[in-house]
PDB file of C-alpha atoms and ligand atoms in Angstrom:
ATOM      1  CA  MET A 170    -112.356 -28.548 126.577  1.00 76.00           C
ATOM      2  CA  THR A 171    -114.935 -26.191 127.962  1.00 90.00           C
ATOM      3  CA  THR A 172    -115.719 -22.657 126.908  1.00 94.00           C
ATOM      4  CA  ILE A 173    -116.744 -20.144 129.551  1.00 97.00           C
ATOM      5  CA  LEU A 174    -118.377 -16.868 128.626  1.00 97.00           C
ATOM      6  CA  LEU A 175    -117.357 -14.268 131.196  1.00 98.00           C
ATOM      7  CA  VAL A 176    -119.551 -11.168 131.209  1.00 98.00           C
ATOM      8  CA  GLU A 177    -117.847  -8.499 133.290  1.00 96.00           C
ATOM      9  CA  ASP A 178    -117.304  -4.810 132.602  1.00 96.00           C
ATOM     10  CA  GLU A 179    -114.547  -4.306 135.174  1.00 94.00           C
ATOM     11  CA  ALA A 180    -111.493  -5.007 133.028  1.00 95.00           C
ATOM     12  CA  ILE A 181    -109.104  -5.850 135.860  1.00 94.00           C
ATOM     13  CA  LEU A 182    -111.509  -8.336 137.459  1.00 93.00           C
ATOM     14  CA  ALA A 183    -112.261  -9.840 134.052  1.00 96.00           C
ATOM     15  CA  GLU A 184    -108.576 -10.363 133.302  1.00 96.00           C
ATOM     16  CA  THR A 185    -107.898 -11.883 136.733  1.00 95.00           C
ATOM     17  CA  LEU A 186    -110.755 -14.312 136.277  1.00 96.00           C
ATOM     18  CA  ARG A 187    -109.685 -15.130 132.738  1.00 96.00           C
ATOM     19  CA  TYR A 188    -106.163 -15.926 133.906  1.00 96.00           C
ATOM     20  CA  ASN A 189    -107.397 -18.266 136.626  1.00 95.00           C
ATOM     21  CA  LEU A 190    -110.049 -19.987 134.507  1.00 96.00           C
ATOM     22  CA  GLU A 191    -107.516 -20.574 131.733  1.00 95.00           C
ATOM     23  CA  ARG A 192    -105.146 -22.112 134.287  1.00 94.00           C
ATOM     24  CA  GLU A 193    -107.931 -24.603 135.019  1.00 92.00           C
ATOM     25  CA  GLY A 194    -107.926 -25.549 131.356  1.00 92.00           C
ATOM     26  CA  HIS A 195    -110.944 -23.590 130.143  1.00 95.00           C
ATOM     27  CA  THR A 196    -111.257 -21.423 127.083  1.00 95.00           C
ATOM     28  CA  VAL A 197    -112.515 -17.996 128.150  1.00 97.00           C
ATOM     29  CA  VAL A 198    -114.451 -15.487 126.059  1.00 97.00           C
ATOM     30  CA  ILE A 199    -115.034 -12.052 127.613  1.00 97.00           C
ATOM     31  CA  ALA A 200    -117.975  -9.723 126.995  1.00 97.00           C
ATOM     32  CA  GLY A 201    -117.809  -6.219 128.457  1.00 97.00           C
ATOM     33  CA  ASP A 202    -121.518  -5.415 128.247  1.00 97.00           C
ATOM     34  CA  GLY A 203    -124.885  -7.140 128.068  1.00 96.00           C
ATOM     35  CA  ALA A 204    -125.474  -6.785 124.347  1.00 96.00           C
ATOM     36  CA  GLN A 205    -122.070  -8.242 123.538  1.00 97.00           C
ATOM     37  CA  ALA A 206    -122.797 -11.081 125.983  1.00 97.00           C
ATOM     38  CA  LEU A 207    -125.846 -12.155 123.962  1.00 95.00           C
ATOM     39  CA  GLU A 208    -123.903 -11.907 120.721  1.00 95.00           C
ATOM     40  CA  LEU A 209    -121.046 -14.072 122.040  1.00 96.00           C
ATOM     41  CA  ALA A 210    -123.380 -16.589 123.694  1.00 94.00           C
ATOM     42  CA  ARG A 211    -125.146 -17.168 120.387  1.00 92.00           C
ATOM     43  CA  ARG A 212    -121.894 -17.456 118.447  1.00 93.00           C
ATOM     44  CA  GLU A 213    -119.670 -19.426 120.848  1.00 92.00           C
ATOM     45  CA  HIS A 214    -122.230 -21.765 122.500  1.00 90.00           C
ATOM     46  CA  PRO A 215    -120.405 -21.655 125.864  1.00 92.00           C
ATOM     47  CA  ASP A 216    -120.623 -24.489 128.414  1.00 91.00           C
ATOM     48  CA  LEU A 217    -121.070 -22.006 131.248  1.00 94.00           C
ATOM     49  CA  VAL A 218    -121.805 -18.281 131.620  1.00 96.00           C
ATOM     50  CA  LEU A 219    -120.418 -16.146 134.451  1.00 97.00           C
ATOM     51  CA  LEU A 220    -122.662 -13.110 134.430  1.00 95.00           C
ATOM     52  CA  ASP A 221    -122.184  -9.840 136.282  1.00 93.00           C
ATOM     53  CA  VAL A 222    -125.425  -8.039 137.242  1.00 90.00           C
ATOM     54  CA  MET A 223    -124.447  -4.387 136.792  1.00 89.00           C
ATOM     55  CA  LEU A 224    -123.463  -4.028 133.154  1.00 92.00           C
ATOM     56  CA  PRO A 225    -123.541  -1.299 130.512  1.00 93.00           C
ATOM     57  CA  ARG A 226    -126.207  -1.410 127.765  1.00 91.00           C
ATOM     58  CA  LEU A 227    -128.182  -4.387 129.109  1.00 92.00           C
ATOM     59  CA  ASP A 228    -128.076  -5.517 132.740  1.00 90.00           C
ATOM     60  CA  GLY A 229    -127.265  -9.042 133.856  1.00 91.00           C
ATOM     61  CA  PHE A 230    -130.829  -9.893 134.860  1.00 88.00           C
ATOM     62  CA  SER A 231    -132.086  -9.072 131.365  1.00 90.00           C
ATOM     63  CA  VAL A 232    -129.235 -11.016 129.770  1.00 93.00           C
ATOM     64  CA  CYS A 233    -130.058 -13.980 132.021  1.00 91.00           C
ATOM     65  CA  ARG A 234    -133.731 -13.904 131.075  1.00 86.00           C
ATOM     66  CA  ILE A 235    -133.007 -13.716 127.347  1.00 90.00           C
ATOM     67  CA  LEU A 236    -130.327 -16.436 127.440  1.00 89.00           C
ATOM     68  CA  ARG A 237    -132.634 -18.679 129.409  1.00 82.00           C
ATOM     69  CA  GLY A 238    -135.289 -18.338 126.754  1.00 78.00           C
ATOM     70  CA  GLU A 239    -132.783 -19.570 124.182  1.00 82.00           C
ATOM     71  CA  SER A 240    -130.818 -22.335 125.887  1.00 80.00           C
ATOM     72  CA  GLY A 241    -130.239 -24.364 129.044  1.00 79.00           C
ATOM     73  CA  VAL A 242    -126.617 -23.196 129.471  1.00 86.00           C
ATOM     74  CA  PRO A 243    -125.658 -23.035 133.178  1.00 89.00           C
ATOM     75  CA  ILE A 244    -125.429 -19.449 134.451  1.00 91.00           C
ATOM     76  CA  ILE A 245    -123.651 -18.231 137.580  1.00 91.00           C
ATOM     77  CA  MET A 246    -124.513 -14.624 138.430  1.00 89.00           C
ATOM     78  CA  LEU A 247    -121.934 -12.320 140.020  1.00 90.00           C
ATOM     79  CA  SER A 248    -123.295  -9.439 142.004  1.00 83.00           C
ATOM     80  CA  ALA A 249    -122.155  -6.735 144.356  1.00 78.00           C
ATOM     81  CA  ARG A 250    -125.688  -6.441 145.687  1.00 68.00           C
ATOM     82  CA  GLN A 251    -126.041  -8.474 148.826  1.00 65.00           C
ATOM     83  CA  ASP A 252    -129.711  -8.483 149.522  1.00 62.00           C
ATOM     84  CA  GLU A 253    -131.890 -11.529 149.366  1.00 55.00           C
ATOM     85  CA  VAL A 254    -134.227  -9.920 146.873  1.00 55.00           C
ATOM     86  CA  ASP A 255    -131.494  -9.885 144.283  1.00 63.00           C
ATOM     87  CA  ARG A 256    -130.516 -13.422 145.084  1.00 63.00           C
ATOM     88  CA  ILE A 257    -134.052 -14.638 144.527  1.00 62.00           C
ATOM     89  CA  ALA A 258    -134.493 -12.438 141.455  1.00 67.00           C
ATOM     90  CA  GLY A 259    -131.427 -14.054 139.875  1.00 64.00           C
ATOM     91  CA  LEU A 260    -132.632 -17.566 140.594  1.00 68.00           C
ATOM     92  CA  GLU A 261    -136.121 -16.693 139.445  1.00 69.00           C
ATOM     93  CA  LEU A 262    -134.764 -15.640 136.090  1.00 72.00           C
ATOM     94  CA  GLY A 263    -133.206 -19.045 135.726  1.00 74.00           C
ATOM     95  CA  ALA A 264    -129.634 -18.557 137.001  1.00 81.00           C
ATOM     96  CA  ASP A 265    -128.144 -21.750 138.449  1.00 81.00           C
ATOM     97  CA  ASP A 266    -126.085 -20.145 141.158  1.00 81.00           C
ATOM     98  CA  TYR A 267    -125.283 -16.758 142.590  1.00 80.00           C
ATOM     99  CA  VAL A 268    -121.996 -15.415 143.968  1.00 84.00           C
ATOM    100  CA  VAL A 269    -121.824 -12.160 145.896  1.00 82.00           C
ATOM    101  CA  LYS A 270    -118.892  -9.777 145.343  1.00 83.00           C
ATOM    102  CA  PRO A 271    -116.334  -9.610 146.731  1.00 83.00           C
ATOM    103  CA  PHE A 272    -116.055 -13.384 146.420  1.00 84.00           C
ATOM    104  CA  SER A 273    -112.936 -15.439 146.934  1.00 87.00           C
ATOM    105  CA  LEU A 274    -111.406 -16.829 143.786  1.00 90.00           C
ATOM    106  CA  GLY A 275    -111.366 -20.272 145.390  1.00 90.00           C
ATOM    107  CA  GLU A 276    -115.101 -20.171 146.035  1.00 88.00           C
ATOM    108  CA  LEU A 277    -115.929 -19.124 142.496  1.00 92.00           C
ATOM    109  CA  LEU A 278    -113.648 -21.754 140.937  1.00 92.00           C
ATOM    110  CA  ALA A 279    -115.202 -24.437 143.165  1.00 90.00           C
ATOM    111  CA  ARG A 280    -118.686 -23.489 141.962  1.00 89.00           C
ATOM    112  CA  VAL A 281    -117.562 -23.477 138.354  1.00 92.00           C
ATOM    113  CA  ARG A 282    -116.079 -26.963 138.819  1.00 90.00           C
ATOM    114  CA  ALA A 283    -119.236 -28.239 140.542  1.00 86.00           C
ATOM    115  CA  ILE A 284    -121.546 -27.018 137.791  1.00 86.00           C
ATOM    116  CA  LEU A 285    -119.347 -28.297 134.967  1.00 86.00           C
ATOM    117  CA  ARG A 286    -118.865 -31.661 136.690  1.00 82.00           C
ATOM    118  CA  ARG A 287    -122.611 -32.052 137.041  1.00 75.00           C
ATOM    119  CA  GLY A 288    -123.076 -31.361 133.328  1.00 67.00           C
ATOM    120  CA  GLN A 289    -120.378 -33.866 132.375  1.00 64.00           C
ATOM    121  CA  LEU A 290    -121.778 -36.582 134.630  1.00 57.00           C
ATOM    122  CA  GLU A 291    -125.177 -36.139 133.123  1.00 55.00           C
ATOM    123  CA  GLY A 292    -123.735 -36.223 129.630  1.00 49.00           C
ATOM    124  CA  SER A 293    -121.613 -39.342 130.015  1.00 48.00           C
ATOM    125  CA  THR A 294    -122.231 -41.836 132.789  1.00 45.00           C
ATOM    126  CA  VAL A 295    -125.933 -41.514 133.498  1.00 47.00           C
ATOM    127  CA  PRO A 296    -127.942 -43.771 131.211  1.00 58.00           C
ATOM    128  CA  ARG A 297    -130.265 -42.002 128.840  1.00 68.00           C
ATOM    129  CA  GLU A 298    -133.871 -42.063 129.932  1.00 79.00           C
ATOM    130  CA  VAL A 299    -137.026 -40.857 128.282  1.00 86.00           C
ATOM    131  CA  LEU A 300    -139.606 -39.909 130.883  1.00 89.00           C
ATOM    132  CA  GLN A 301    -143.144 -39.531 129.664  1.00 88.00           C
ATOM    133  CA  SER A 302    -146.349 -38.592 131.337  1.00 87.00           C
ATOM    134  CA  GLY A 303    -149.496 -37.412 129.637  1.00 80.00           C
ATOM    135  CA  GLY A 304    -148.367 -34.966 126.974  1.00 85.00           C
ATOM    136  CA  LEU A 305    -145.023 -34.259 128.642  1.00 91.00           C
ATOM    137  CA  LYS A 306    -141.832 -35.905 127.385  1.00 92.00           C
ATOM    138  CA  VAL A 307    -138.336 -35.502 128.852  1.00 92.00           C
ATOM    139  CA  ASP A 308    -135.141 -36.852 127.283  1.00 89.00           C
ATOM    140  CA  THR A 309    -132.386 -36.931 129.928  1.00 83.00           C
ATOM    141  CA  GLY A 310    -129.717 -37.634 127.290  1.00 76.00           C
ATOM    142  CA  SER A 311    -130.209 -34.513 125.218  1.00 81.00           C
ATOM    143  CA  ARG A 312    -131.808 -32.685 128.184  1.00 86.00           C
ATOM    144  CA  ARG A 313    -134.747 -31.637 126.024  1.00 90.00           C
ATOM    145  CA  VAL A 314    -138.380 -31.319 127.068  1.00 93.00           C
ATOM    146  CA  TRP A 315    -141.538 -31.367 124.993  1.00 93.00           C
ATOM    147  CA  CYS A 316    -145.031 -30.366 125.973  1.00 90.00           C
ATOM    148  CA  GLY A 317    -147.143 -32.060 123.293  1.00 88.00           C
ATOM    149  CA  SER A 318    -145.277 -31.268 120.070  1.00 89.00           C
ATOM    150  CA  GLU A 319    -143.809 -27.990 121.400  1.00 90.00           C
ATOM    151  CA  GLU A 320    -140.271 -28.017 122.748  1.00 92.00           C
ATOM    152  CA  VAL A 321    -139.887 -26.099 126.028  1.00 93.00           C
ATOM    153  CA  ALA A 322    -136.602 -24.415 127.041  1.00 91.00           C
ATOM    154  CA  LEU A 323    -135.762 -25.078 130.696  1.00 92.00           C
ATOM    155  CA  SER A 324    -132.814 -23.919 132.785  1.00 89.00           C
ATOM    156  CA  ALA A 325    -130.429 -26.589 134.066  1.00 87.00           C
ATOM    157  CA  LYS A 326    -132.019 -26.424 137.512  1.00 89.00           C
ATOM    158  CA  GLU A 327    -135.583 -26.492 136.232  1.00 93.00           C
ATOM    159  CA  PHE A 328    -134.691 -29.545 134.193  1.00 93.00           C
ATOM    160  CA  ASP A 329    -133.100 -31.353 137.154  1.00 92.00           C
ATOM    161  CA  LEU A 330    -136.046 -30.507 139.394  1.00 95.00           C
ATOM    162  CA  LEU A 331    -138.566 -31.744 136.841  1.00 96.00           C
ATOM    163  CA  THR A 332    -136.729 -35.024 136.204  1.00 93.00           C
ATOM    164  CA  CYS A 333    -136.334 -35.625 139.944  1.00 91.00           C
ATOM    165  CA  LEU A 334    -140.097 -35.221 140.452  1.00 93.00           C
ATOM    166  CA  MET A 335    -140.989 -37.269 137.361  1.00 92.00           C
ATOM    167  CA  ARG A 336    -138.786 -40.171 138.424  1.00 86.00           C
ATOM    168  CA  HIS A 337    -140.840 -40.348 141.614  1.00 86.00           C
ATOM    169  CA  GLN A 338    -144.206 -39.841 139.999  1.00 86.00           C
ATOM    170  CA  GLY A 339    -147.084 -39.774 142.449  1.00 87.00           C
ATOM    171  CA  MET A 340    -144.786 -39.398 145.482  1.00 87.00           C
ATOM    172  CA  ALA A 341    -144.690 -36.360 147.740  1.00 90.00           C
ATOM    173  CA  LEU A 342    -141.116 -35.042 147.874  1.00 91.00           C
ATOM    174  CA  SER A 343    -140.124 -32.580 150.585  1.00 91.00           C
ATOM    175  CA  ARG A 344    -138.508 -29.238 149.802  1.00 91.00           C
ATOM    176  CA  ASP A 345    -135.403 -30.302 151.718  1.00 86.00           C
ATOM    177  CA  LEU A 346    -135.065 -33.493 149.747  1.00 86.00           C
ATOM    178  CA  LEU A 347    -135.493 -31.632 146.466  1.00 90.00           C
ATOM    179  CA  LEU A 348    -132.962 -29.028 147.580  1.00 86.00           C
ATOM    180  CA  GLN A 349    -130.403 -31.753 148.335  1.00 81.00           C
ATOM    181  CA  ARG A 350    -131.030 -33.753 145.172  1.00 82.00           C
ATOM    182  CA  VAL A 351    -131.131 -30.849 142.767  1.00 87.00           C
ATOM    183  CA  TRP A 352    -128.913 -28.181 144.322  1.00 82.00           C
ATOM    184  CA  GLY A 353    -126.617 -30.349 146.447  1.00 73.00           C
ATOM    185  CA  TYR A 354    -125.736 -30.207 150.128  1.00 61.00           C
ATOM    186  CA  ASP A 355    -123.389 -27.270 149.762  1.00 64.00           C
ATOM    187  CA  PHE A 356    -125.974 -24.935 148.203  1.00 67.00           C
ATOM    188  CA  MET A 357    -126.436 -21.833 150.330  1.00 67.00           C
ATOM    189  CA  GLY A 358    -130.026 -21.032 149.446  1.00 69.00           C
ATOM    190  CA  ASP A 359    -133.125 -22.093 151.326  1.00 77.00           C
ATOM    191  CA  SER A 360    -136.307 -23.966 150.458  1.00 80.00           C
ATOM    192  CA  ARG A 361    -137.842 -20.875 148.838  1.00 86.00           C
ATOM    193  CA  THR A 362    -135.452 -21.611 145.982  1.00 88.00           C
ATOM    194  CA  VAL A 363    -137.492 -24.769 145.328  1.00 93.00           C
ATOM    195  CA  ASP A 364    -140.760 -22.805 145.387  1.00 94.00           C
ATOM    196  CA  VAL A 365    -139.412 -20.267 142.914  1.00 93.00           C
ATOM    197  CA  HIS A 366    -138.333 -22.982 140.468  1.00 94.00           C
ATOM    198  CA  ILE A 367    -141.634 -24.841 140.811  1.00 96.00           C
ATOM    199  CA  ARG A 368    -143.456 -21.605 139.976  1.00 95.00           C
ATOM    200  CA  TRP A 369    -141.230 -21.127 136.961  1.00 94.00           C
ATOM    201  CA  LEU A 370    -141.832 -24.721 135.777  1.00 96.00           C
ATOM    202  CA  ARG A 371    -145.584 -24.323 136.207  1.00 96.00           C
ATOM    203  CA  GLU A 372    -145.530 -21.200 134.063  1.00 95.00           C
ATOM    204  CA  LYS A 373    -143.793 -23.136 131.319  1.00 94.00           C
ATOM    205  CA  LEU A 374    -145.609 -26.479 131.559  1.00 93.00           C
ATOM    206  CA  GLU A 375    -149.071 -26.062 133.048  1.00 92.00           C
ATOM    207  CA  HIS A 376    -152.141 -25.073 131.032  1.00 89.00           C
ATOM    208  CA  ASP A 377    -153.183 -22.898 133.950  1.00 93.00           C
ATOM    209  CA  PRO A 378    -150.225 -22.186 136.280  1.00 93.00           C
ATOM    210  CA  GLY A 379    -152.697 -21.033 138.952  1.00 93.00           C
ATOM    211  CA  GLN A 380    -154.422 -24.443 138.943  1.00 94.00           C
ATOM    212  CA  PRO A 381    -151.488 -26.832 138.498  1.00 93.00           C
ATOM    213  CA  GLN A 382    -152.343 -30.331 137.286  1.00 91.00           C
ATOM    214  CA  LEU A 383    -148.821 -31.716 136.897  1.00 92.00           C
ATOM    215  CA  LEU A 384    -146.749 -30.157 139.666  1.00 95.00           C
ATOM    216  CA  THR A 385    -149.012 -30.136 142.674  1.00 95.00           C
ATOM    217  CA  THR A 386    -148.308 -28.698 146.117  1.00 96.00           C
ATOM    218  CA  VAL A 387    -148.359 -31.070 149.073  1.00 94.00           C
ATOM    219  CA  ARG A 388    -149.224 -28.866 152.007  1.00 93.00           C
ATOM    220  CA  GLY A 389    -146.559 -28.632 154.674  1.00 91.00           C
ATOM    221  CA  ILE A 390    -144.280 -31.013 152.764  1.00 92.00           C
ATOM    222  CA  GLY A 391    -143.339 -29.999 149.245  1.00 94.00           C
ATOM    223  CA  TYR A 392    -144.394 -31.134 145.788  1.00 96.00           C
ATOM    224  CA  ARG A 393    -145.634 -34.116 143.833  1.00 95.00           C
ATOM    225  CA  PHE A 394    -145.626 -34.898 140.147  1.00 94.00           C
ATOM    226  CA  GLN A 395    -149.166 -36.064 139.453  1.00 89.00           C
ATOM    227  CA  GLU A 396    -149.532 -39.284 137.556  1.00 76.00           C
ATOM    228  CA  ALA A 397    -151.254 -38.204 134.374  1.00 65.00           C
ATOM    229  CA  ALA A 398    -154.405 -39.838 133.115  1.00 55.00           C
ATOM    230  CA  PRO A 399    -153.509 -41.805 129.991  1.00 48.00           C
ATOM    231  CA  LEU A 400    -154.178 -39.699 126.908  1.00 45.00           C
ATOM    232  CA  SER A 401    -155.829 -42.605 125.103  1.00 41.00           C
ATOM    233  CA  ALA A 402    -158.369 -43.206 127.879  1.00 40.00           C
ATOM    234  CA  SER A 403    -161.733 -43.818 126.314  1.00 44.00           C
ATOM    235  CA  PRO A 404    -164.899 -42.688 128.064  1.00 46.00           C
ATOM    236  CA  PRO A 405    -166.319 -45.293 130.471  1.00 47.00           C
ATOM    237  CA  GLN A 406    -168.483 -47.826 128.759  1.00 47.00           C
ATOM    238  CA  PRO A 407    -172.125 -47.966 129.797  1.00 49.00           C
TER     239      PRO A 407
HETATM  240 CA1   CA B 199    -120.272  -4.544 136.732  1.00 73.09          CA
END
């Protein structure tokens, strides 16, 4: 049983979506404004958030940013604003996907299924791994990340991108490859999506995001997770 938090102030659209999501077997909780969305997210711990951008009290971008600081719950943003700037802004704030209104019900339901399926696969059939490098530790079972002793909250996509790079430590991975592995073949964005998420990860994980030591750029190709120098390395003996 999955719980979906639907944040939508247009009552008719909200009810139509609720009806269809419930037919797919989900429990649906509706918030009509941004403040209520935060309240319900904290109380209900939804498995997925469908988040409209234009909302009373607190807009969807702000809600997305706040939610992302608190949990890794997948977020699909719904927006009537078509331009690329908004698309990138949504992804930059940590949304996992973006659907432009008017969308077809079929398209939205397919994206919901894809995101939930990915979460379930990761939770059940993929063996638990603990990836460690330098002071960074990633637990793929609980999907938690620590930088030293501090836990860091990552979005679902940031987490997937980081684990993909860490599993291939020291290797240069192209933007296209990362896009396919992390977002899937059917994702409609372009390679700038990867750049935006790398920037976001650097801000959360690097000592100096302007001089990245972990997530380095490979010119003309993509990115590489640097193999960290062992923490216990003693100074060279004379
Ligand atoms: Ca709206």
